[in-house]
Amino acid sequence: VIVVLIVISAVVFGLTLKSAFESTFLSRCEKFDQYDCKKVWDAFQQAYVNKDPCKVPVEAYDPLIAAAPFKPQCNRMMFWSKTKDVVHGFTEKRDCFVTLEDTLLGSVLDGLTWCGKEGSKDTNTTGCPGWSDCENNTVRSFWIRASAAFADVACGNVTAMLNGSINTPFNPTSIFASVEVPRFIASRVKNLNVVMVIQKNNISNCTDPSLKNLRQSIDTGITFSCKDVSESRIQECGSKPQIACRTCW
Ligand code: N1C
């Protein structure tokens, strides 16, 4: 009898015990109202569970995006490439802009690693392929799909923070260049305003040739601007609520 009870409780326990990953996902999700987090979790899992982690195409996340769609936030949307820390240092303190990480899906999965395995219903958080180990990897396909959906709803004045401390601030292989910019359409997006983050040892600025490529690749009808802004000015605006968002730079 005892053995049977142990077996039964072990099975029940195994079925109900949430992994640390699922707990993180659900607790981050529950900070957002209006979403059924269990549904979002199920839609998320179906994208990669029981699959080779290098064979998860971008489309595998379509049902997840449909379960937690992005809402357009005209004139407030912020994109970035290689400036994640500066951008989030700013957006955490001031409610001026919305990044993908401020949305349900972006915030729930930010900084996490996950993948499945053929023949298993588990979510692994270790031993998953790295960003460039294989093209269709679980994590990369998610960020491509989510970035595409976020860019699809971009409207009005769109801001992007690029990094003046690297050789090619607008890099064709980045998600910003390859996924987001091509989805800005003139019927929705009025301007693309680049903020070039300038640190002490910057090696490029708004005159960089890669910015010419950006200007040329945006949809005709979207106006383009670029402004060199020091990192300290961005931090100052982050810490001084008396500075209006539109006068930050
Ligand atoms: O390749 P990137 O930059 O140009 O991608 C950034 C671009 C942003 O505008 C976001 O909207 O794409 C979106 N995005 C994320 O929001 C995001 N959060 C976390 C893309 N990637 C994101 N990550 C992780 O950052 C991702 O796991 C990968 O490792 C980096 C890509 O950022 P990047 O090369 O600086």
mmCIF file of N, CA and C in Angstrom, residues 77-80 147-160 170 175-177 179-194 214 217-224:
data_model
loop_
_atom_site.group_PDB
_atom_site.id
_atom_site.type_symbol
_atom_site.label_atom_id
_atom_site.label_comp_id
_atom_site.label_asym_id
_atom_site.label_seq_id
_atom_site.Cartn_x
_atom_site.Cartn_y
_atom_site.Cartn_z
ATOM 1 N N MET A 77 7.364 54.139 -29.828
ATOM 2 C CA MET A 77 8.058 52.859 -29.976
ATOM 3 C C MET A 77 9.562 53.055 -30.185
ATOM 4 N N MET A 78 10.301 52.283 -29.424
ATOM 5 C CA MET A 78 11.761 52.390 -29.424
ATOM 6 C C MET A 78 12.395 51.074 -29.870
ATOM 7 N N PHE A 79 13.236 51.163 -30.890
ATOM 8 C CA PHE A 79 13.996 50.014 -31.372
ATOM 9 C C PHE A 79 15.462 50.262 -31.050
ATOM 10 N N TRP A 80 16.271 49.238 -31.148
ATOM 11 C CA TRP A 80 17.677 49.414 -30.765
ATOM 12 C C TRP A 80 18.521 48.321 -31.402
ATOM 13 N N SER A 147 10.263 40.346 -32.871
ATOM 14 C CA SER A 147 10.713 41.635 -33.414
ATOM 15 C C SER A 147 9.921 42.010 -34.656
ATOM 16 N N ALA A 148 9.636 41.013 -35.504
ATOM 17 C CA ALA A 148 8.845 41.271 -36.717
ATOM 18 C C ALA A 148 7.446 41.752 -36.345
ATOM 19 N N ALA A 149 6.837 41.096 -35.378
ATOM 20 C CA ALA A 149 5.476 41.465 -34.978
ATOM 21 C C ALA A 149 5.448 42.850 -34.324
ATOM 22 N N PHE A 150 6.483 43.153 -33.559
ATOM 23 C CA PHE A 150 6.571 44.460 -32.896
ATOM 24 C C PHE A 150 6.766 45.560 -33.956
ATOM 25 N N ALA A 151 7.637 45.295 -34.937
ATOM 26 C CA ALA A 151 7.864 46.275 -36.004
ATOM 27 C C ALA A 151 6.630 46.440 -36.886
ATOM 28 N N ASP A 152 5.858 45.372 -37.050
ATOM 29 C CA ASP A 152 4.638 45.447 -37.863
ATOM 30 C C ASP A 152 3.637 46.457 -37.314
ATOM 31 N N VAL A 153 3.640 46.690 -36.008
ATOM 32 C CA VAL A 153 2.670 47.629 -35.438
ATOM 33 C C VAL A 153 3.279 49.027 -35.213
ATOM 34 N N ALA A 154 4.545 49.221 -35.628
ATOM 35 C CA ALA A 154 5.183 50.531 -35.448
ATOM 36 C C ALA A 154 4.383 51.608 -36.186
ATOM 37 N N CYS A 155 4.266 52.782 -35.575
ATOM 38 C CA CYS A 155 3.492 53.846 -36.201
ATOM 39 C C CYS A 155 3.909 55.224 -35.700
ATOM 40 N N GLY A 156 3.711 56.227 -36.571
ATOM 41 C CA GLY A 156 4.043 57.602 -36.210
ATOM 42 C C GLY A 156 5.544 57.818 -36.206
ATOM 43 N N ASN A 157 6.034 58.502 -35.177
ATOM 44 C CA ASN A 157 7.472 58.712 -35.029
ATOM 45 C C ASN A 157 8.094 57.507 -34.350
ATOM 46 N N VAL A 158 9.037 56.897 -35.033
ATOM 47 C CA VAL A 158 9.707 55.717 -34.489
ATOM 48 C C VAL A 158 11.146 56.103 -34.135
ATOM 49 N N THR A 159 11.593 55.667 -32.954
ATOM 50 C CA THR A 159 12.961 55.969 -32.512
ATOM 51 C C THR A 159 13.802 54.693 -32.499
ATOM 52 N N ALA A 160 15.068 54.823 -32.851
ATOM 53 C CA ALA A 160 15.984 53.683 -32.750
ATOM 54 C C ALA A 160 17.300 54.164 -32.157
ATOM 55 N N PHE A 170 24.778 50.461 -38.066
ATOM 56 C CA PHE A 170 23.635 49.828 -38.740
ATOM 57 C C PHE A 170 24.174 48.597 -39.457
ATOM 58 N N ILE A 175 19.103 42.108 -36.090
ATOM 59 C CA ILE A 175 17.644 41.972 -36.175
ATOM 60 C C ILE A 175 17.030 43.314 -36.558
ATOM 61 N N PHE A 176 17.600 44.381 -36.031
ATOM 62 C CA PHE A 176 17.070 45.703 -36.365
ATOM 63 C C PHE A 176 17.094 45.923 -37.881
ATOM 64 N N ALA A 177 18.254 45.651 -38.514
ATOM 65 C CA ALA A 177 18.390 45.892 -39.955
ATOM 66 C C ALA A 177 17.649 44.853 -40.796
ATOM 67 N N VAL A 179 15.218 42.517 -39.884
ATOM 68 C CA VAL A 179 13.830 42.139 -39.584
ATOM 69 C C VAL A 179 12.934 43.361 -39.371
ATOM 70 N N GLU A 180 13.429 44.344 -38.602
ATOM 71 C CA GLU A 180 12.542 45.439 -38.193
ATOM 72 C C GLU A 180 12.423 46.538 -39.248
ATOM 73 N N VAL A 181 13.548 47.089 -39.690
ATOM 74 C CA VAL A 181 13.495 48.199 -40.661
ATOM 75 C C VAL A 181 12.672 47.844 -41.913
ATOM 76 N N PRO A 182 12.845 46.634 -42.482
ATOM 77 C CA PRO A 182 12.057 46.312 -43.685
ATOM 78 C C PRO A 182 10.548 46.302 -43.442
ATOM 79 N N ARG A 183 10.127 46.251 -42.183
ATOM 80 C CA ARG A 183 8.691 46.204 -41.897
ATOM 81 C C ARG A 183 8.097 47.562 -41.567
ATOM 82 N N PHE A 184 8.920 48.599 -41.501
ATOM 83 C CA PHE A 184 8.367 49.943 -41.304
ATOM 84 C C PHE A 184 7.774 50.401 -42.629
ATOM 85 N N ILE A 185 6.470 50.643 -42.655
ATOM 86 C CA ILE A 185 5.848 51.048 -43.919
ATOM 87 C C ILE A 185 5.320 52.480 -43.815
ATOM 88 N N ALA A 186 5.479 53.195 -44.929
ATOM 89 C CA ALA A 186 5.181 54.630 -44.935
ATOM 90 C C ALA A 186 3.731 54.931 -44.567
ATOM 91 N N SER A 187 2.809 54.005 -44.833
ATOM 92 C CA SER A 187 1.414 54.265 -44.483
ATOM 93 C C SER A 187 1.205 54.300 -42.964
ATOM 94 N N ARG A 188 2.114 53.744 -42.223
ATOM 95 C CA ARG A 188 1.990 53.747 -40.755
ATOM 96 C C ARG A 188 3.053 54.607 -40.088
ATOM 97 N N VAL A 189 4.299 54.509 -40.587
ATOM 98 C CA VAL A 189 5.429 55.170 -39.942
ATOM 99 C C VAL A 189 5.747 56.474 -40.659
ATOM 100 N N LYS A 190 5.787 57.560 -39.882
ATOM 101 C CA LYS A 190 6.042 58.874 -40.462
ATOM 102 C C LYS A 190 7.541 59.153 -40.539
ATOM 103 N N ASN A 191 8.206 59.044 -39.391
ATOM 104 C CA ASN A 191 9.643 59.314 -39.316
ATOM 105 C C ASN A 191 10.366 58.180 -38.617
ATOM 106 N N LEU A 192 11.615 57.988 -39.035
ATOM 107 C CA LEU A 192 12.521 57.123 -38.281
ATOM 108 C C LEU A 192 13.619 58.014 -37.719
ATOM 109 N N ASN A 193 13.634 58.147 -36.413
ATOM 110 C CA ASN A 193 14.600 59.019 -35.749
ATOM 111 C C ASN A 193 15.671 58.188 -35.052
ATOM 112 N N VAL A 194 16.886 58.245 -35.575
ATOM 113 C CA VAL A 194 17.969 57.491 -34.954
ATOM 114 C C VAL A 194 18.645 58.344 -33.891
ATOM 115 N N LEU A 214 21.069 52.775 -44.221
ATOM 116 C CA LEU A 214 19.783 52.784 -43.520
ATOM 117 C C LEU A 214 18.820 53.760 -44.193
ATOM 118 N N SER A 217 17.535 52.301 -47.273
ATOM 119 C CA SER A 217 16.728 51.073 -47.236
ATOM 120 C C SER A 217 15.328 51.302 -46.673
ATOM 121 N N ILE A 218 15.071 52.465 -46.061
ATOM 122 C CA ILE A 218 13.718 52.666 -45.534
ATOM 123 C C ILE A 218 12.726 52.989 -46.654
ATOM 124 N N ASP A 219 11.499 52.604 -46.411
ATOM 125 C CA ASP A 219 10.401 52.791 -47.350
ATOM 126 C C ASP A 219 10.314 54.271 -47.769
ATOM 127 N N THR A 220 10.132 54.521 -49.074
ATOM 128 C CA THR A 220 9.991 55.913 -49.528
ATOM 129 C C THR A 220 8.760 56.512 -48.870
ATOM 130 N N GLY A 221 8.940 57.739 -48.386
ATOM 131 C CA GLY A 221 7.812 58.368 -47.693
ATOM 132 C C GLY A 221 8.051 58.441 -46.201
ATOM 133 N N ILE A 222 8.935 57.603 -45.683
ATOM 134 C CA ILE A 222 9.321 57.722 -44.275
ATOM 135 C C ILE A 222 10.509 58.679 -44.218
ATOM 136 N N THR A 223 10.382 59.743 -43.443
ATOM 137 C CA THR A 223 11.524 60.659 -43.341
ATOM 138 C C THR A 223 12.501 60.135 -42.290
ATOM 139 N N PHE A 224 13.757 60.497 -42.497
ATOM 140 C CA PHE A 224 14.825 59.949 -41.673
ATOM 141 C C PHE A 224 15.581 61.066 -40.988
#
